[in-house]
Coordinates of C-alpha atoms in Angstrom, one line a residue:
X1 CA 73.0 -2.3 108.0
X2 CA 76.6 -1.6 107.1
X3 CA 77.7 -2.7 103.6
X4 CA 81.0 -3.0 101.8
X5 CA 82.5 0.0 100.0
X6 CA 80.6 0.9 96.9
X7 CA 82.0 -0.9 93.8
X8 CA 82.7 1.6 91.0
X9 CA 81.9 -1.2 88.5
X10 CA 78.3 -0.4 89.4
X11 CA 78.4 3.1 90.9
X12 CA 80.1 4.8 87.9
X13 CA 77.7 3.4 85.4
X14 CA 75.3 6.1 84.2
X15 CA 73.9 7.5 81.0
X16 CA 72.4 10.9 80.4
X17 CA 69.3 10.5 78.3
X18 CA 69.6 13.1 75.6
X19 CA 66.2 12.5 73.9
X20 CA 63.0 14.6 73.6
X21 CA 60.7 14.6 76.6
X22 CA 57.1 13.6 77.0
X23 CA 54.5 16.3 77.5
X24 CA 50.9 15.9 78.3
X25 CA 49.9 17.4 75.0
X26 CA 51.8 14.7 73.2
X27 CA 50.0 11.8 74.7
X28 CA 47.4 9.9 72.7
X29 CA 43.8 10.2 74.0
X30 CA 43.8 6.6 75.3
X31 CA 46.3 4.4 77.0
X32 CA 45.9 1.8 74.2
X33 CA 46.7 4.2 71.5
X34 CA 49.7 5.6 73.3
X35 CA 51.0 2.1 74.0
X36 CA 50.6 1.0 70.4
X37 CA 52.4 4.2 69.3
X38 CA 55.4 3.5 71.5
X39 CA 55.3 -0.2 70.7
X40 CA 55.5 0.5 67.0
X41 CA 58.5 2.7 67.7
X42 CA 60.2 -0.1 69.5
X43 CA 59.3 -2.6 66.7
X44 CA 61.0 -0.3 64.2
X45 CA 64.1 0.4 66.2
X46 CA 67.0 -1.7 65.0
X47 CA 68.5 -2.1 68.5
X48 CA 65.4 -3.3 70.3
X49 CA 65.7 -7.1 69.8
X50 CA 62.5 -8.2 71.6
X51 CA 60.1 -5.4 72.0
X52 CA 57.4 -7.6 73.5
X53 CA 59.6 -8.9 76.4
X54 CA 58.2 -7.7 79.7
X55 CA 58.9 -8.2 83.4
X56 CA 56.0 -9.8 85.2
X57 CA 55.8 -9.4 89.0
X58 CA 53.6 -11.5 91.2
X59 CA 53.3 -12.3 94.9
X60 CA 53.0 -15.6 96.7
X61 CA 50.4 -16.3 99.4
X62 CA 52.8 -14.9 102.1
X63 CA 53.3 -11.7 100.2
X64 CA 56.8 -12.5 98.9
X65 CA 57.4 -11.1 95.4
X66 CA 58.7 -12.9 92.3
X67 CA 59.6 -11.3 89.0
X68 CA 60.5 -12.9 85.6
X69 CA 60.5 -12.0 82.0
X70 CA 57.6 -13.2 79.8
X71 CA 56.5 -12.2 76.3
X72 CA 53.5 -10.0 75.7
X73 CA 51.3 -11.7 73.1
X74 CA 48.3 -9.4 72.8
X75 CA 47.5 -5.8 73.7
X76 CA 43.8 -4.8 73.3
X77 CA 41.0 -2.8 74.8
X78 CA 40.7 -5.1 77.9
X79 CA 44.4 -5.2 78.7
X80 CA 47.6 -7.2 78.1
X81 CA 47.8 -10.9 77.5
X82 CA 50.6 -13.5 78.0
X83 CA 50.5 -17.3 78.1
X84 CA 52.0 -19.8 80.5
X85 CA 51.7 -23.1 82.3
X86 CA 49.0 -22.6 85.0
X87 CA 50.9 -25.0 87.3
X88 CA 54.1 -22.8 87.1
X89 CA 55.0 -20.5 90.0
X90 CA 53.5 -17.5 88.3
X91 CA 50.4 -19.4 87.3
X92 CA 49.8 -20.6 90.8
X93 CA 50.5 -17.2 92.3
X94 CA 48.2 -15.4 89.9
X95 CA 45.5 -18.0 90.6
X96 CA 45.8 -17.5 94.4
X97 CA 46.3 -13.7 94.2
X98 CA 45.2 -12.3 90.8
X99 CA 47.2 -9.1 90.9
X100 CA 50.2 -8.3 88.8
X101 CA 52.7 -5.7 87.6
X102 CA 54.3 -5.5 84.2
X103 CA 57.3 -3.5 82.9
X104 CA 58.3 -3.2 79.3
X105 CA 61.7 -1.6 78.9
X106 CA 63.1 -0.2 75.6
X107 CA 66.5 1.1 76.6
X108 CA 67.6 2.2 73.1
X109 CA 64.6 4.6 73.2
X110 CA 65.1 5.4 76.9
X111 CA 61.5 4.4 77.5
X112 CA 59.5 2.1 79.7
X113 CA 55.8 1.3 80.2
X114 CA 54.7 0.0 83.6
X115 CA 51.3 -1.5 84.4
X116 CA 49.6 -2.6 87.6
X117 CA 46.3 -4.4 87.5
X118 CA 44.1 -7.3 88.1
X119 CA 44.4 -10.6 86.4
X120 CA 41.9 -13.0 84.7
X121 CA 42.3 -16.2 82.7
X122 CA 41.5 -15.9 79.0
X123 CA 39.0 -18.2 77.5
X124 CA 39.8 -21.6 75.9
X125 CA 39.1 -20.2 72.4
X126 CA 41.7 -17.5 72.7
X127 CA 44.2 -19.9 74.2
X128 CA 43.7 -22.5 71.4
X129 CA 44.0 -19.7 68.8
X130 CA 47.3 -18.6 70.1
X131 CA 48.7 -22.1 70.9
X132 CA 48.1 -23.1 67.3
X133 CA 50.1 -20.1 66.1
X134 CA 53.2 -21.3 67.9
X135 CA 56.0 -23.2 66.3
X136 CA 55.6 -27.0 66.5
X137 CA 58.7 -27.3 68.8
X138 CA 57.3 -24.8 71.3
X139 CA 53.9 -26.6 71.3
X140 CA 55.7 -29.8 72.2
X141 CA 57.7 -27.9 74.8
X142 CA 54.5 -26.8 76.5
X143 CA 53.7 -30.5 77.1
X144 CA 57.2 -31.5 78.1
X145 CA 57.9 -28.8 80.7
X146 CA 56.6 -29.2 84.2
X147 CA 57.4 -25.5 84.6
X148 CA 59.0 -24.3 87.8
X149 CA 59.3 -27.8 89.3
X150 CA 62.7 -29.0 90.4
X151 CA 64.3 -31.0 87.6
X152 CA 66.2 -34.2 88.1
X153 CA 68.4 -33.3 85.2
X154 CA 68.2 -31.6 81.8
X155 CA 68.3 -35.1 80.2
X156 CA 65.0 -35.9 82.0
X157 CA 63.3 -32.9 80.4
X158 CA 64.9 -33.6 77.0
X159 CA 63.7 -37.2 77.1
X160 CA 60.1 -36.0 77.9
X161 CA 60.3 -33.6 75.0
X162 CA 61.4 -36.4 72.7
X163 CA 58.6 -38.7 73.9
X164 CA 55.9 -36.1 73.2
X165 CA 57.5 -35.2 69.8
X166 CA 57.1 -38.9 68.8
X167 CA 53.5 -38.9 70.1
X168 CA 52.6 -35.8 68.0
X169 CA 55.0 -35.5 65.1
X170 CA 55.3 -32.3 63.1
X171 CA 52.8 -32.6 60.2
X172 CA 52.9 -28.9 59.4
X173 CA 49.3 -28.4 60.6
X174 CA 48.3 -26.1 63.4
X175 CA 46.2 -28.8 65.0
X176 CA 48.9 -31.5 65.1
X177 CA 49.6 -30.9 68.9
X178 CA 46.6 -30.4 71.2
X179 CA 46.5 -27.7 73.8
X180 CA 47.8 -29.0 77.2
X181 CA 45.0 -29.0 79.8
X182 CA 47.0 -26.9 82.3
X183 CA 48.2 -24.2 79.8
X184 CA 46.7 -20.9 78.8
X185 CA 46.5 -17.2 78.9
X186 CA 46.3 -14.5 81.5
X187 CA 44.8 -11.1 80.9
X188 CA 46.2 -8.2 83.0
X189 CA 43.5 -5.5 83.2
X190 CA 45.2 -2.3 84.1
X191 CA 44.3 0.0 87.0
X192 CA 47.3 2.2 86.0
X193 CA 49.6 2.5 83.0
X194 CA 52.7 4.7 83.3
X195 CA 54.7 6.0 80.3
X196 CA 58.2 6.8 81.4
X197 CA 60.6 8.8 79.2
X198 CA 64.2 9.2 80.3
X199 CA 65.6 12.8 80.5
X200 CA 68.9 14.4 81.5
X201 CA 69.8 14.8 85.2
X202 CA 67.2 12.3 86.4
X203 CA 64.4 14.8 85.4
X204 CA 62.5 12.0 83.7
X205 CA 58.9 12.4 82.4
X206 CA 56.4 10.0 84.0
X207 CA 52.8 10.4 82.7
X208 CA 50.2 8.0 84.1
X209 CA 46.8 6.9 82.9
X210 CA 44.5 6.3 85.9
X211 CA 40.8 5.5 86.1
X212 CA 38.8 8.7 86.1
X213 CA 37.3 7.9 89.5
X214 CA 40.6 6.9 91.1
X215 CA 42.4 9.0 93.8
X216 CA 45.8 9.8 92.2
X217 CA 47.4 9.8 95.6
X218 CA 46.0 6.4 96.6
X219 CA 45.4 4.1 93.7
X220 CA 43.9 0.9 94.9
X221 CA 44.6 -2.2 92.8
X222 CA 41.5 -4.3 93.4
X223 CA 39.0 -6.1 91.2
X224 CA 36.4 -3.5 92.0
X225 CA 38.6 -0.5 91.5
X226 CA 36.8 0.4 88.2
X227 CA 38.4 -0.9 85.1
X228 CA 37.8 1.3 82.1
X229 CA 38.5 0.0 78.6
X230 CA 41.9 1.0 77.3
X231 CA 40.4 2.6 74.2
X232 CA 37.8 4.7 76.1
X233 CA 39.2 8.2 76.6
X234 CA 36.4 9.2 79.0
X235 CA 37.4 6.5 81.4
X236 CA 40.8 7.8 82.2
X237 CA 42.6 10.7 83.9
X238 CA 46.3 11.6 83.3
X239 CA 48.6 12.6 86.1
X240 CA 52.3 13.4 86.1
X241 CA 54.5 11.8 88.8
X242 CA 57.8 13.2 89.9
X243 CA 60.8 11.3 88.8

């Protein structure tokens, strides 16, 4: 397909990443330890405003992809956790096809972490624990938003928020707003985790943790692919991908 002449506003934008590379000998023994190390660096960097912001990619029943930014709320030995309305587009797509990809990008550090894996819902206890930690207004918003549905107007949404705020006023207590019945967490259990470090001349470093039994040339993202714990060094192999 023929396209218009390349626009220099895009084509001339480039940055040479003059930062130290990432060698196999520098990686932590486990993907969880390596992730926490890089995440701590992002937390400490003054130019990284939201270190837990991550792109979440899903597919619909017809195989069409969707991507959006969500917030990582937990990283532990089983995987990566975020929360949402189960009736939202992402909630419905993950319920129908429980596979996902994540991408955390920390541009001031010229780093990103990408994850592909299988998805499970977290239990009600973990959902309630996180929900009660949210600010009161965000808890009300979880009730007011019919996430991803077409809105008649912003005023309609604002009116709903006001109605719920009157039903459950802010008392300063974690339990003053109940958990919505169609709201909760998803756990992404990785089948691969890639640590990407930008380098000059597009010679980027890409080191990937894969299950020890996986074929590095043909990584299958399925529920029965073998899902080692992220803090188990014996469950993983490390491969380098070309940039």
